């Protein structure tokens, strides 16, 4: 039990598709708040979080590993070390909670995958990491399902919208303001973002001027 | 057991946000294929489908009720008749399968809600329909959660991306071509749609000329 939870994280310049709404500084603070929400969720089910960062990143109490190669390469190097079951979970899925993650790590299959929106992989749980390798970017969900099949591993697809919802674009913030319960939702609300339902479609609006906290 | 599954359906002019990709005729055929997928899923768990159509619609073996008022009004009229537990499920969530719907109708709460993307409600299960009323459009998920609370009913939010994913826009078709298993996926594939991963982001492309089947 107590699998490691590897959390890839890009501290600088992330979430560029939100640049119409948030400044660079705000986007980076927002990305950190989402990371904190994911860390809280994995801790809630006794996983041991390890941040796989693309550059130096200070975290008070979480182990940080700097990835000196591409994401898949860095993760596969960790997997090859084979120290028990591993969960890999993205840092931009702040709706994650313990209950959803428990469904993933309690799989009876060799592998459990939670697809992300747009063909990606938002979480993957690997019982024996020496038998699997990851291949992110593009249609990674289909790639991971195929890798499992090719390696003769059973694979469960976990049906969770909380883990499926990665926050990349403006409309994704509607999900966070509707369902979020953590720091990243509060961060948006402190900036003045609210939900608005004009002509039946729900959008987000920024109500007050930017706070300077 | 065997709750009724009410399925609101608009036979004509639906899915206008796909008009950049599909002709009116194709959109209507696509909407019918999605409806068929939803019907197959509810039948798989022994729910009795009833189509709540906005206009005359022929269905070989499914009961069709014509709604002569707005959607919420029409549904509330059915609910007030109080003939046992009722599932209301949208016609544009073709990833729905029996396993996901079983999680909804086996709730231990008075109400189970599956949020749709963008603040909506894609499925709602009501143990005693005389005690609840629906209020669709806009932020209906939050409205339904509040109605349940105001009426003193316990409410479970079911965490399913298969039921969360309504097909409205071009990018939603990526989900259908990635995860779909029914008629609506096949309909898109027969029209020549495929997945494409350029610059890491997955999109859909139309490969062959339109078939005329």
mmCIF file of C-alpha atoms in Angstrom:
data_model
loop_
_atom_site.group_PDB
_atom_site.id
_atom_site.type_symbol
_atom_site.label_atom_id
_atom_site.label_comp_id
_atom_site.label_asym_id
_atom_site.label_seq_id
_atom_site.Cartn_x
_atom_site.Cartn_y
_atom_site.Cartn_z
ATOM 1 C CA UNK A 1 0.000 0.000 0.000
ATOM 2 C CA UNK A 2 0.915 3.678 0.153
ATOM 3 C CA UNK A 3 1.949 3.915 -3.485
ATOM 4 C CA UNK A 4 4.070 6.777 -4.655
ATOM 5 C CA UNK A 5 2.113 9.419 -6.540
ATOM 6 C CA UNK A 6 4.272 11.033 -9.202
ATOM 7 C CA UNK A 7 2.976 14.476 -10.136
ATOM 8 C CA UNK A 8 4.549 16.117 -13.187
ATOM 9 C CA UNK A 9 4.624 19.893 -12.762
ATOM 10 C CA UNK A 10 5.813 22.838 -14.830
ATOM 11 C CA UNK A 11 6.359 25.812 -12.509
ATOM 12 C CA UNK A 12 7.002 28.505 -15.142
ATOM 13 C CA UNK A 13 4.969 29.720 -18.074
ATOM 14 C CA UNK A 14 2.289 27.112 -17.730
ATOM 15 C CA UNK A 15 -1.371 27.355 -18.690
ATOM 16 C CA UNK A 16 -0.746 29.685 -21.602
ATOM 17 C CA UNK A 17 -4.235 29.046 -22.968
ATOM 18 C CA UNK A 18 -5.579 31.001 -20.007
ATOM 19 C CA UNK A 19 -3.529 34.066 -20.906
ATOM 20 C CA UNK A 20 -6.628 35.930 -22.067
ATOM 21 C CA UNK A 21 -7.913 35.822 -18.514
ATOM 22 C CA UNK A 22 -4.898 35.622 -16.235
ATOM 23 C CA UNK A 23 -1.514 37.324 -16.214
ATOM 24 C CA UNK A 24 1.642 35.187 -16.264
ATOM 25 C CA UNK A 25 2.073 35.677 -12.528
ATOM 26 C CA UNK A 26 -1.556 34.728 -11.901
ATOM 27 C CA UNK A 27 -1.310 31.660 -14.117
ATOM 28 C CA UNK A 28 1.734 30.437 -12.231
ATOM 29 C CA UNK A 29 0.060 31.029 -8.851
ATOM 30 C CA UNK A 30 -3.057 29.276 -10.157
ATOM 31 C CA UNK A 31 -0.977 26.301 -11.338
ATOM 32 C CA UNK A 32 0.576 26.047 -7.868
ATOM 33 C CA UNK A 33 -2.880 26.155 -6.256
ATOM 34 C CA UNK A 34 -4.068 23.331 -8.540
ATOM 35 C CA UNK A 35 -0.939 21.331 -7.659
ATOM 36 C CA UNK A 36 -1.723 21.828 -3.982
ATOM 37 C CA UNK A 37 -5.250 20.502 -4.532
ATOM 38 C CA UNK A 38 -3.903 17.394 -6.250
ATOM 39 C CA UNK A 39 -1.331 16.854 -3.486
ATOM 40 C CA UNK A 40 -4.073 17.137 -0.847
ATOM 41 C CA UNK A 41 -6.173 14.560 -2.706
ATOM 42 C CA UNK A 42 -3.375 11.981 -3.004
ATOM 43 C CA UNK A 43 -2.389 12.483 0.630
ATOM 44 C CA UNK A 44 -6.011 11.887 1.580
ATOM 45 C CA UNK A 45 -5.643 8.282 0.418
ATOM 46 C CA UNK A 46 -2.151 7.873 1.864
ATOM 47 C CA UNK A 47 -0.229 8.084 -1.376
ATOM 48 C CA UNK A 48 3.236 9.598 -1.085
ATOM 49 C CA UNK A 49 3.436 12.563 -3.478
ATOM 50 C CA UNK A 50 6.594 13.206 -5.479
ATOM 51 C CA UNK A 51 6.669 16.275 -7.699
ATOM 52 C CA UNK A 52 8.415 15.683 -11.019
ATOM 53 C CA UNK A 53 9.324 19.253 -11.905
ATOM 54 C CA UNK A 54 10.712 20.601 -15.141
ATOM 55 C CA UNK A 55 12.948 22.983 -13.207
ATOM 56 C CA UNK A 56 13.905 23.866 -9.651
ATOM 57 C CA UNK A 57 10.844 24.133 -7.476
ATOM 58 C CA UNK A 58 10.669 24.623 -3.743
ATOM 59 C CA UNK A 59 8.153 22.648 -1.803
ATOM 60 C CA UNK A 60 8.172 22.648 1.969
ATOM 61 C CA UNK A 61 7.376 19.052 2.653
ATOM 62 C CA UNK A 62 7.043 17.259 -0.669
ATOM 63 C CA UNK A 63 9.869 15.467 -2.402
ATOM 64 C CA UNK A 64 10.794 17.163 -5.686
ATOM 65 C CA UNK A 65 12.638 15.478 -8.521
ATOM 66 C CA UNK A 66 13.944 17.547 -11.388
ATOM 67 C CA UNK A 67 13.314 15.957 -14.753
ATOM 68 C CA UNK A 68 16.289 16.459 -17.034
ATOM 69 C CA UNK A 69 14.635 14.859 -20.029
ATOM 70 C CA UNK A 70 11.224 14.778 -21.619
ATOM 71 C CA UNK A 71 8.286 13.913 -19.403
ATOM 72 C CA UNK A 72 7.838 10.329 -20.578
ATOM 73 C CA UNK A 73 11.571 9.654 -20.337
ATOM 74 C CA UNK A 74 11.771 11.067 -16.837
ATOM 75 C CA UNK A 75 8.779 9.054 -15.654
ATOM 76 C CA UNK A 76 9.982 5.857 -17.290
ATOM 77 C CA UNK A 77 13.292 6.220 -15.489
ATOM 78 C CA UNK A 78 11.437 6.348 -12.171
ATOM 79 C CA UNK A 79 9.214 3.416 -13.175
ATOM 80 C CA UNK A 80 12.217 1.289 -14.088
ATOM 81 C CA UNK A 81 13.435 1.556 -10.503
ATOM 82 C CA UNK A 82 10.426 -0.550 -9.582
ATOM 83 C CA UNK A 83 9.761 0.413 -5.984
ATOM 84 C CA UNK A 84 6.185 -0.832 -5.688
ATOM 85 C CA UNK A 85 2.901 0.400 -7.167
ATOM 86 C CA UNK A 86 2.972 3.867 -8.708
ATOM 87 C CA UNK A 87 0.257 6.397 -9.442
ATOM 88 C CA UNK A 88 1.055 9.088 -11.999
ATOM 89 C CA UNK A 89 -1.365 11.962 -11.752
ATOM 90 C CA UNK A 90 -1.429 15.311 -13.514
ATOM 91 C CA UNK A 91 -1.080 18.563 -11.591
ATOM 92 C CA UNK A 92 -3.895 20.363 -13.414
ATOM 93 C CA UNK A 93 -6.863 18.273 -12.268
ATOM 94 C CA UNK A 94 -7.876 20.177 -9.138
ATOM 95 C CA UNK A 95 -11.297 18.495 -8.881
ATOM 96 C CA UNK A 96 -9.426 15.358 -7.795
ATOM 97 C CA UNK A 97 -10.492 14.089 -4.407
ATOM 98 C CA UNK A 98 -9.650 11.100 -2.264
ATOM 99 C CA UNK A 99 -12.757 9.183 -3.236
ATOM 100 C CA UNK A 100 -11.977 9.407 -6.951
ATOM 101 C CA UNK A 101 -8.324 8.478 -6.472
ATOM 102 C CA UNK A 102 -9.304 5.547 -4.284
ATOM 103 C CA UNK A 103 -11.274 4.119 -7.210
ATOM 104 C CA UNK A 104 -8.078 4.255 -9.273
ATOM 105 C CA UNK A 105 -5.609 2.746 -6.816
ATOM 106 C CA UNK A 106 -8.009 0.029 -5.670
ATOM 107 C CA UNK A 107 -8.267 -1.443 -9.170
ATOM 108 C CA UNK A 108 -8.176 -5.215 -9.485
ATOM 109 C CA UNK A 109 -6.425 -4.846 -12.839
ATOM 110 C CA UNK A 110 -2.701 -4.536 -13.548
ATOM 111 C CA UNK A 111 -3.212 -0.988 -14.791
ATOM 112 C CA UNK A 112 -5.929 1.607 -14.209
ATOM 113 C CA UNK A 113 -6.205 4.603 -16.517
ATOM 114 C CA UNK A 114 -8.264 7.734 -16.168
ATOM 115 C CA UNK A 115 -8.549 9.425 -19.550
ATOM 116 C CA UNK A 116 -8.187 13.169 -19.697
ATOM 117 C CA UNK A 117 -10.220 15.412 -21.906
ATOM 118 C CA UNK A 118 -8.962 15.468 -25.487
ATOM 119 C CA UNK A 119 -7.426 12.007 -25.666
ATOM 120 C CA UNK A 120 -4.906 12.422 -22.857
ATOM 121 C CA UNK A 121 -4.152 10.461 -19.706
ATOM 122 C CA UNK A 122 -4.836 12.258 -16.441
ATOM 123 C CA UNK A 123 -4.005 9.451 -14.064
ATOM 124 C CA UNK A 124 -2.523 6.020 -14.434
ATOM 125 C CA UNK A 125 -1.937 3.463 -11.731
ATOM 126 C CA UNK A 126 0.620 0.755 -12.319
ATOM 127 C CA UNK A 127 0.817 -2.210 -9.987
ATOM 128 C CA UNK A 128 4.250 -3.303 -11.199
ATOM 129 C CA UNK A 129 6.032 -0.327 -12.742
ATOM 130 C CA UNK A 130 8.867 -2.429 -14.162
ATOM 131 C CA UNK A 131 6.371 -3.988 -16.595
ATOM 132 C CA UNK A 132 5.019 -0.770 -18.094
ATOM 133 C CA UNK A 133 6.241 2.378 -19.766
ATOM 134 C CA UNK A 134 4.395 5.616 -20.348
ATOM 135 C CA UNK A 135 4.113 7.613 -23.553
ATOM 136 C CA UNK A 136 2.556 11.018 -22.986
ATOM 137 C CA UNK A 137 1.420 13.705 -25.433
ATOM 138 C CA UNK A 138 -1.084 13.321 -28.223
ATOM 139 C CA UNK A 139 -3.466 10.415 -27.965
ATOM 140 C CA UNK A 140 -1.805 9.070 -24.850
ATOM 141 C CA UNK A 141 -4.936 7.342 -23.567
ATOM 142 C CA UNK A 142 -5.095 5.109 -26.634
ATOM 143 C CA UNK A 143 -1.313 4.647 -26.537
ATOM 144 C CA UNK A 144 -1.385 3.573 -22.897
ATOM 145 C CA UNK A 145 -4.275 1.182 -23.476
ATOM 146 C CA UNK A 146 -2.298 -0.349 -26.350
ATOM 147 C CA UNK A 147 0.938 -0.612 -24.352
ATOM 148 C CA UNK A 148 -0.959 -2.459 -21.605
ATOM 149 C CA UNK A 149 -2.490 -4.809 -24.165
ATOM 150 C CA UNK A 150 0.830 -5.421 -25.934
ATOM 151 C CA UNK A 151 2.434 -6.262 -22.598
ATOM 152 C CA UNK A 152 -0.373 -8.647 -21.648
ATOM 153 C CA UNK A 153 -1.529 -6.488 -18.741
ATOM 154 C CA UNK A 154 -5.169 -6.133 -17.744
ATOM 155 C CA UNK A 155 -6.363 -2.562 -17.847
ATOM 156 C CA UNK A 156 -9.329 -0.829 -16.214
ATOM 157 C CA UNK A 157 -10.622 2.500 -17.487
ATOM 158 C CA UNK A 158 -11.842 4.477 -14.490
ATOM 159 C CA UNK A 159 -14.924 6.536 -15.252
ATOM 160 C CA UNK A 160 -14.425 9.774 -13.290
ATOM 161 C CA UNK A 161 -15.206 13.276 -14.495
ATOM 162 C CA UNK A 162 -13.433 14.764 -11.475
ATOM 163 C CA UNK A 163 -10.172 13.254 -12.691
ATOM 164 C CA UNK A 164 -11.052 13.628 -16.396
ATOM 165 C CA UNK A 165 -11.368 17.405 -16.163
ATOM 166 C CA UNK A 166 -8.015 19.035 -16.783
ATOM 167 C CA UNK A 167 -7.993 22.784 -16.572
ATOM 168 C CA UNK A 168 -6.528 24.225 -19.744
ATOM 169 C CA UNK A 169 -9.027 26.617 -21.247
ATOM 170 C CA UNK A 170 -11.436 29.304 -20.177
ATOM 171 C CA UNK A 171 -14.454 27.011 -20.294
ATOM 172 C CA UNK A 172 -12.720 24.533 -17.994
ATOM 173 C CA UNK A 173 -12.847 27.161 -15.262
ATOM 174 C CA UNK A 174 -16.641 26.752 -15.268
ATOM 175 C CA UNK A 175 -16.073 23.205 -14.029
ATOM 176 C CA UNK A 176 -13.732 24.399 -11.291
ATOM 177 C CA UNK A 177 -16.142 27.085 -10.059
ATOM 178 C CA UNK A 178 -19.021 24.597 -10.161
ATOM 179 C CA UNK A 179 -17.402 21.559 -8.568
ATOM 180 C CA UNK A 180 -14.111 22.664 -6.998
ATOM 181 C CA UNK A 181 -13.614 22.622 -3.253
ATOM 182 C CA UNK A 182 -9.956 23.492 -2.816
ATOM 183 C CA UNK A 183 -7.345 26.204 -3.069
ATOM 184 C CA UNK A 184 -7.542 26.714 -6.807
ATOM 185 C CA UNK A 185 -11.249 27.481 -6.733
ATOM 186 C CA UNK A 186 -10.669 29.921 -3.902
ATOM 187 C CA UNK A 187 -7.825 31.508 -5.868
ATOM 188 C CA UNK A 188 -10.156 32.200 -8.799
ATOM 189 C CA UNK A 189 -12.890 33.518 -6.526
ATOM 190 C CA UNK A 190 -10.429 35.836 -4.780
ATOM 191 C CA UNK A 191 -9.550 37.245 -8.187
ATOM 192 C CA UNK A 192 -13.243 38.027 -8.718
ATOM 193 C CA UNK A 193 -14.256 35.220 -11.046
ATOM 194 C CA UNK A 194 -17.892 34.148 -10.890
ATOM 195 C CA UNK A 195 -20.240 31.989 -12.940
ATOM 196 C CA UNK A 196 -22.718 33.672 -15.221
ATOM 197 C CA UNK A 197 -25.569 32.094 -17.172
ATOM 198 C CA UNK A 198 -26.450 34.285 -20.103
ATOM 199 C CA UNK A 199 -28.691 32.887 -22.828
ATOM 200 C CA UNK A 200 -28.667 29.518 -21.085
ATOM 201 C CA UNK A 201 -24.937 28.873 -21.446
ATOM 202 C CA UNK A 202 -22.724 29.089 -18.411
ATOM 203 C CA UNK A 203 -19.605 31.215 -18.655
ATOM 204 C CA UNK A 204 -17.173 32.765 -16.258
ATOM 205 C CA UNK A 205 -16.872 36.476 -15.664
ATOM 206 C CA UNK A 206 -14.372 38.537 -13.736
ATOM 207 C CA UNK A 207 -16.387 40.778 -11.503
ATOM 208 C CA UNK A 208 -14.179 42.925 -9.341
ATOM 209 C CA UNK A 209 -10.884 44.545 -10.177
ATOM 210 C CA UNK A 210 -7.855 42.376 -9.573
ATOM 211 C CA UNK A 211 -7.030 42.035 -5.928
ATOM 212 C CA UNK A 212 -3.414 42.527 -4.935
ATOM 213 C CA UNK A 213 -3.061 40.018 -2.182
ATOM 214 C CA UNK B 1 -37.065 -1.561 -9.906
ATOM 215 C CA UNK B 2 -37.088 -0.986 -13.665
ATOM 216 C CA UNK B 3 -37.405 2.768 -13.380
ATOM 217 C CA UNK B 4 -38.652 4.773 -16.295
ATOM 218 C CA UNK B 5 -35.876 6.584 -18.157
ATOM 219 C CA UNK B 6 -37.158 9.846 -19.586
ATOM 220 C CA UNK B 7 -35.020 10.987 -22.511
ATOM 221 C CA UNK B 8 -35.662 14.520 -23.798
ATOM 222 C CA UNK B 9 -35.018 14.700 -27.535
ATOM 223 C CA UNK B 10 -35.195 17.380 -30.196
ATOM 224 C CA UNK B 11 -35.510 15.687 -33.603
ATOM 225 C CA UNK B 12 -35.092 18.772 -35.825
ATOM 226 C CA UNK B 13 -32.372 21.371 -36.088
ATOM 227 C CA UNK B 14 -30.404 20.088 -33.144
ATOM 228 C CA UNK B 15 -26.662 20.290 -32.566
ATOM 229 C CA UNK B 16 -26.259 23.593 -34.382
ATOM 230 C CA UNK B 17 -22.793 24.070 -32.891
ATOM 231 C CA UNK B 18 -21.623 21.226 -35.108
ATOM 232 C CA UNK B 19 -22.797 22.989 -38.251
ATOM 233 C CA UNK B 20 -19.225 23.740 -39.292
ATOM 234 C CA UNK B 21 -18.635 20.014 -39.628
ATOM 235 C CA UNK B 22 -21.974 18.421 -40.404
ATOM 236 C CA UNK B 23 -24.881 19.355 -42.644
ATOM 237 C CA UNK B 24 -28.336 19.746 -41.122
ATOM 238 C CA UNK B 25 -29.298 16.302 -42.368
ATOM 239 C CA UNK B 26 -26.121 14.782 -40.938
ATOM 240 C CA UNK B 27 -26.613 16.529 -37.601
ATOM 241 C CA UNK B 28 -30.122 15.152 -37.313
ATOM 242 C CA UNK B 29 -28.991 11.631 -38.210
ATOM 243 C CA UNK B 30 -26.120 11.977 -35.739
ATOM 244 C CA UNK B 31 -28.536 13.095 -33.005
ATOM 245 C CA UNK B 32 -30.696 10.032 -33.677
ATOM 246 C CA UNK B 33 -27.628 7.772 -33.483
ATOM 247 C CA UNK B 34 -26.687 9.308 -30.121
ATOM 248 C CA UNK B 35 -30.259 8.814 -28.906
ATOM 249 C CA UNK B 36 -30.053 5.161 -29.936
ATOM 250 C CA UNK B 37 -26.836 4.762 -27.942
ATOM 251 C CA UNK B 38 -28.484 6.228 -24.842
ATOM 252 C CA UNK B 39 -31.548 4.016 -25.301
ATOM 253 C CA UNK B 40 -29.322 0.933 -25.588
ATOM 254 C CA UNK B 41 -27.519 1.902 -22.376
ATOM 255 C CA UNK B 42 -30.692 2.396 -20.325
ATOM 256 C CA UNK B 43 -32.170 -0.826 -21.667
ATOM 257 C CA UNK B 44 -28.975 -2.596 -20.634
ATOM 258 C CA UNK B 45 -29.884 -1.926 -17.002
ATOM 259 C CA UNK B 46 -33.586 -2.663 -17.509
ATOM 260 C CA UNK B 47 -34.814 0.910 -17.430
ATOM 261 C CA UNK B 48 -37.887 1.570 -19.553
ATOM 262 C CA UNK B 49 -37.041 4.361 -22.004
ATOM 263 C CA UNK B 50 -39.593 7.059 -22.802
ATOM 264 C CA UNK B 51 -38.634 9.679 -25.356
ATOM 265 C CA UNK B 52 -39.859 13.169 -24.469
ATOM 266 C CA UNK B 53 -39.831 14.739 -27.906
ATOM 267 C CA UNK B 54 -40.338 18.367 -28.847
ATOM 268 C CA UNK B 55 -42.307 17.308 -31.911
ATOM 269 C CA UNK B 56 -43.679 14.218 -33.596
ATOM 270 C CA UNK B 57 -41.064 11.509 -33.746
ATOM 271 C CA UNK B 58 -41.454 7.936 -34.877
ATOM 272 C CA UNK B 59 -39.786 5.252 -32.897
ATOM 273 C CA UNK B 60 -40.441 1.613 -33.615
ATOM 274 C CA UNK B 61 -40.539 0.238 -30.145
ATOM 275 C CA UNK B 62 -40.016 3.115 -27.714
ATOM 276 C CA UNK B 63 -42.806 5.106 -26.138
ATOM 277 C CA UNK B 64 -42.756 8.719 -27.318
ATOM 278 C CA UNK B 65 -44.403 11.596 -25.479
ATOM 279 C CA UNK B 66 -44.724 14.949 -27.181
ATOM 280 C CA UNK B 67 -43.860 17.839 -24.890
ATOM 281 C CA UNK B 68 -46.220 20.719 -25.472
ATOM 282 C CA UNK B 69 -44.423 23.037 -23.069
ATOM 283 C CA UNK B 70 -40.885 23.868 -22.092
ATOM 284 C CA UNK B 71 -38.628 20.963 -21.150
ATOM 285 C CA UNK B 72 -38.747 21.478 -17.389
ATOM 286 C CA UNK B 73 -42.523 21.917 -17.431
ATOM 287 C CA UNK B 74 -43.026 18.792 -19.497
ATOM 288 C CA UNK B 75 -40.764 16.723 -17.253
ATOM 289 C CA UNK B 76 -42.319 18.073 -14.061
ATOM 290 C CA UNK B 77 -45.733 17.077 -15.328
ATOM 291 C CA UNK B 78 -44.500 13.513 -15.758
ATOM 292 C CA UNK B 79 -42.800 13.564 -12.350
ATOM 293 C CA UNK B 80 -45.979 14.748 -10.650
ATOM 294 C CA UNK B 81 -47.724 11.580 -11.808
ATOM 295 C CA UNK B 82 -45.424 9.744 -9.405
ATOM 296 C CA UNK B 83 -45.226 6.278 -10.914
ATOM 297 C CA UNK B 84 -42.108 5.061 -9.113
ATOM 298 C CA UNK B 85 -38.444 5.992 -9.460
ATOM 299 C CA UNK B 86 -37.489 8.013 -12.524
ATOM 300 C CA UNK B 87 -34.239 8.544 -14.357
ATOM 301 C CA UNK B 88 -33.993 11.580 -16.608
ATOM 302 C CA UNK B 89 -31.091 11.273 -19.019
ATOM 303 C CA UNK B 90 -30.020 13.478 -21.902
ATOM 304 C CA UNK B 91 -30.025 12.161 -25.472
ATOM 305 C CA UNK B 92 -26.605 13.613 -26.357
ATOM 306 C CA UNK B 93 -24.390 11.569 -24.037
ATOM 307 C CA UNK B 94 -23.577 8.611 -26.280
ATOM 308 C CA UNK B 95 -20.676 7.400 -24.117
ATOM 309 C CA UNK B 96 -23.316 6.277 -21.617
ATOM 310 C CA UNK B 97 -23.160 2.579 -20.839
ATOM 311 C CA UNK B 98 -24.981 0.252 -18.500
ATOM 312 C CA UNK B 99 -22.217 0.228 -15.918
ATOM 313 C CA UNK B 100 -22.267 4.017 -15.571
ATOM 314 C CA UNK B 101 -26.059 4.191 -15.407
ATOM 315 C CA UNK B 102 -26.133 1.424 -12.817
ATOM 316 C CA UNK B 103 -24.007 3.617 -10.546
ATOM 317 C CA UNK B 104 -26.691 6.305 -10.843
ATOM 318 C CA UNK B 105 -29.810 4.222 -10.284
ATOM 319 C CA UNK B 106 -28.276 2.208 -7.452
ATOM 320 C CA UNK B 107 -27.710 5.309 -5.329
ATOM 321 C CA UNK B 108 -28.542 5.066 -1.645
ATOM 322 C CA UNK B 109 -29.559 8.741 -1.674
ATOM 323 C CA UNK B 110 -32.951 10.255 -2.499
ATOM 324 C CA UNK B 111 -31.496 11.875 -5.599
ATOM 325 C CA UNK B 112 -28.445 11.150 -7.744
ATOM 326 C CA UNK B 113 -27.151 13.768 -10.138
ATOM 327 C CA UNK B 114 -24.564 13.463 -12.884
ATOM 328 C CA UNK B 115 -23.343 16.930 -13.817
ATOM 329 C CA UNK B 116 -22.890 17.719 -17.467
ATOM 330 C CA UNK B 117 -20.074 19.748 -18.862
ATOM 331 C CA UNK B 118 -20.631 23.481 -18.470
ATOM 332 C CA UNK B 119 -22.819 23.466 -15.358
ATOM 333 C CA UNK B 120 -25.638 21.334 -16.731
ATOM 334 C CA UNK B 121 -27.331 18.153 -15.562
ATOM 335 C CA UNK B 122 -26.866 15.123 -17.791
ATOM 336 C CA UNK B 123 -28.670 12.582 -15.678
ATOM 337 C CA UNK B 124 -30.744 12.733 -12.562
ATOM 338 C CA UNK B 125 -32.325 9.855 -10.712
ATOM 339 C CA UNK B 126 -35.258 10.549 -8.426
ATOM 340 C CA UNK B 127 -36.478 7.885 -6.022
ATOM 341 C CA UNK B 128 -39.797 9.613 -5.342
ATOM 342 C CA UNK B 129 -40.600 11.917 -8.254
ATOM 343 C CA UNK B 130 -43.524 13.569 -6.462
ATOM 344 C CA UNK B 131 -41.024 15.171 -4.066
ATOM 345 C CA UNK B 132 -38.802 16.823 -6.643
ATOM 346 C CA UNK B 133 -39.020 19.161 -9.587
ATOM 347 C CA UNK B 134 -36.468 19.831 -12.280
ATOM 348 C CA UNK B 135 -35.206 23.178 -13.546
ATOM 349 C CA UNK B 136 -33.093 22.800 -16.681
ATOM 350 C CA UNK B 137 -31.014 25.337 -18.626
ATOM 351 C CA UNK B 138 -28.208 27.462 -17.262
ATOM 352 C CA UNK B 139 -26.556 26.275 -14.090
ATOM 353 C CA UNK B 140 -28.971 23.404 -13.674
ATOM 354 C CA UNK B 141 -26.547 21.254 -11.686
ATOM 355 C CA UNK B 142 -26.326 23.843 -8.925
ATOM 356 C CA UNK B 143 -30.079 24.476 -9.159
ATOM 357 C CA UNK B 144 -30.884 20.778 -8.801
ATOM 358 C CA UNK B 145 -28.506 20.388 -5.866
ATOM 359 C CA UNK B 146 -30.232 23.349 -4.198
ATOM 360 C CA UNK B 147 -33.747 22.043 -4.897
ATOM 361 C CA UNK B 148 -32.788 18.718 -3.287
ATOM 362 C CA UNK B 149 -31.357 20.522 -0.273
ATOM 363 C CA UNK B 150 -34.378 22.822 0.070
ATOM 364 C CA UNK B 151 -36.679 19.806 -0.011
ATOM 365 C CA UNK B 152 -34.644 17.943 2.580
ATOM 366 C CA UNK B 153 -33.575 15.223 0.148
ATOM 367 C CA UNK B 154 -30.178 13.543 0.286
ATOM 368 C CA UNK B 155 -28.251 13.930 -2.942
ATOM 369 C CA UNK B 156 -25.326 12.005 -4.407
ATOM 370 C CA UNK B 157 -23.162 13.468 -7.157
ATOM 371 C CA UNK B 158 -22.108 10.607 -9.414
ATOM 372 C CA UNK B 159 -18.573 11.000 -10.717
ATOM 373 C CA UNK B 160 -18.728 9.699 -14.307
ATOM 374 C CA UNK B 161 -17.024 11.221 -17.330
ATOM 375 C CA UNK B 162 -18.945 8.904 -19.639
ATOM 376 C CA UNK B 163 -22.186 10.541 -18.523
ATOM 377 C CA UNK B 164 -20.609 13.988 -18.037
ATOM 378 C CA UNK B 165 -19.563 14.259 -21.668
ATOM 379 C CA UNK B 166 -22.338 15.803 -23.714
ATOM 380 C CA UNK B 167 -21.616 16.167 -27.385
ATOM 381 C CA UNK B 168 -22.160 19.768 -28.439
ATOM 382 C CA UNK B 169 -18.998 21.050 -30.034
ATOM 383 C CA UNK B 170 -16.303 19.908 -32.403
ATOM 384 C CA UNK B 171 -13.843 19.057 -29.647
ATOM 385 C CA UNK B 172 -16.436 16.819 -27.988
ATOM 386 C CA UNK B 173 -16.248 14.549 -31.021
ATOM 387 C CA UNK B 174 -12.686 13.699 -29.947
ATOM 388 C CA UNK B 175 -14.194 12.081 -26.847
ATOM 389 C CA UNK B 176 -16.666 10.112 -28.935
ATOM 390 C CA UNK B 177 -14.010 8.811 -31.342
ATOM 391 C CA UNK B 178 -11.743 7.937 -28.410
ATOM 392 C CA UNK B 179 -14.223 6.279 -26.057
ATOM 393 C CA UNK B 180 -17.431 5.611 -27.996
ATOM 394 C CA UNK B 181 -18.580 2.098 -28.753
ATOM 395 C CA UNK B 182 -21.988 2.577 -30.299
ATOM 396 C CA UNK B 183 -23.889 3.769 -33.342
ATOM 397 C CA UNK B 184 -22.940 7.430 -33.089
ATOM 398 C CA UNK B 185 -19.227 6.686 -33.213
ATOM 399 C CA UNK B 186 -19.779 4.438 -36.196
ATOM 400 C CA UNK B 187 -21.833 7.173 -37.866
ATOM 401 C CA UNK B 188 -18.931 9.616 -37.574
ATOM 402 C CA UNK B 189 -16.427 7.045 -38.788
ATOM 403 C CA UNK B 190 -18.621 6.214 -41.793
ATOM 404 C CA UNK B 191 -18.567 9.913 -42.664
ATOM 405 C CA UNK B 192 -14.767 9.768 -42.689
ATOM 406 C CA UNK B 193 -13.951 11.387 -39.353
ATOM 407 C CA UNK B 194 -10.715 10.319 -37.712
ATOM 408 C CA UNK B 195 -8.543 11.479 -34.840
ATOM 409 C CA UNK B 196 -5.405 13.419 -35.596
ATOM 410 C CA UNK B 197 -2.654 14.478 -33.190
ATOM 411 C CA UNK B 198 -0.814 17.445 -34.606
ATOM 412 C CA UNK B 199 1.503 19.412 -32.332
ATOM 413 C CA UNK B 200 0.458 17.237 -29.407
ATOM 414 C CA UNK B 201 -3.206 18.261 -29.393
ATOM 415 C CA UNK B 202 -5.801 15.810 -30.560
ATOM 416 C CA UNK B 203 -8.337 17.023 -33.111
ATOM 417 C CA UNK B 204 -10.758 15.443 -35.479
ATOM 418 C CA UNK B 205 -10.386 15.489 -39.239
ATOM 419 C CA UNK B 206 -12.691 14.469 -42.041
ATOM 420 C CA UNK B 207 -10.700 12.221 -44.264
ATOM 421 C CA UNK B 208 -12.777 10.951 -47.120
ATOM 422 C CA UNK B 209 -15.464 12.722 -49.111
ATOM 423 C CA UNK B 210 -18.929 12.498 -47.641
ATOM 424 C CA UNK B 211 -20.509 9.150 -48.148
ATOM 425 C CA UNK B 212 -24.095 9.104 -49.295
ATOM 426 C CA UNK B 213 -25.451 6.265 -47.287
#
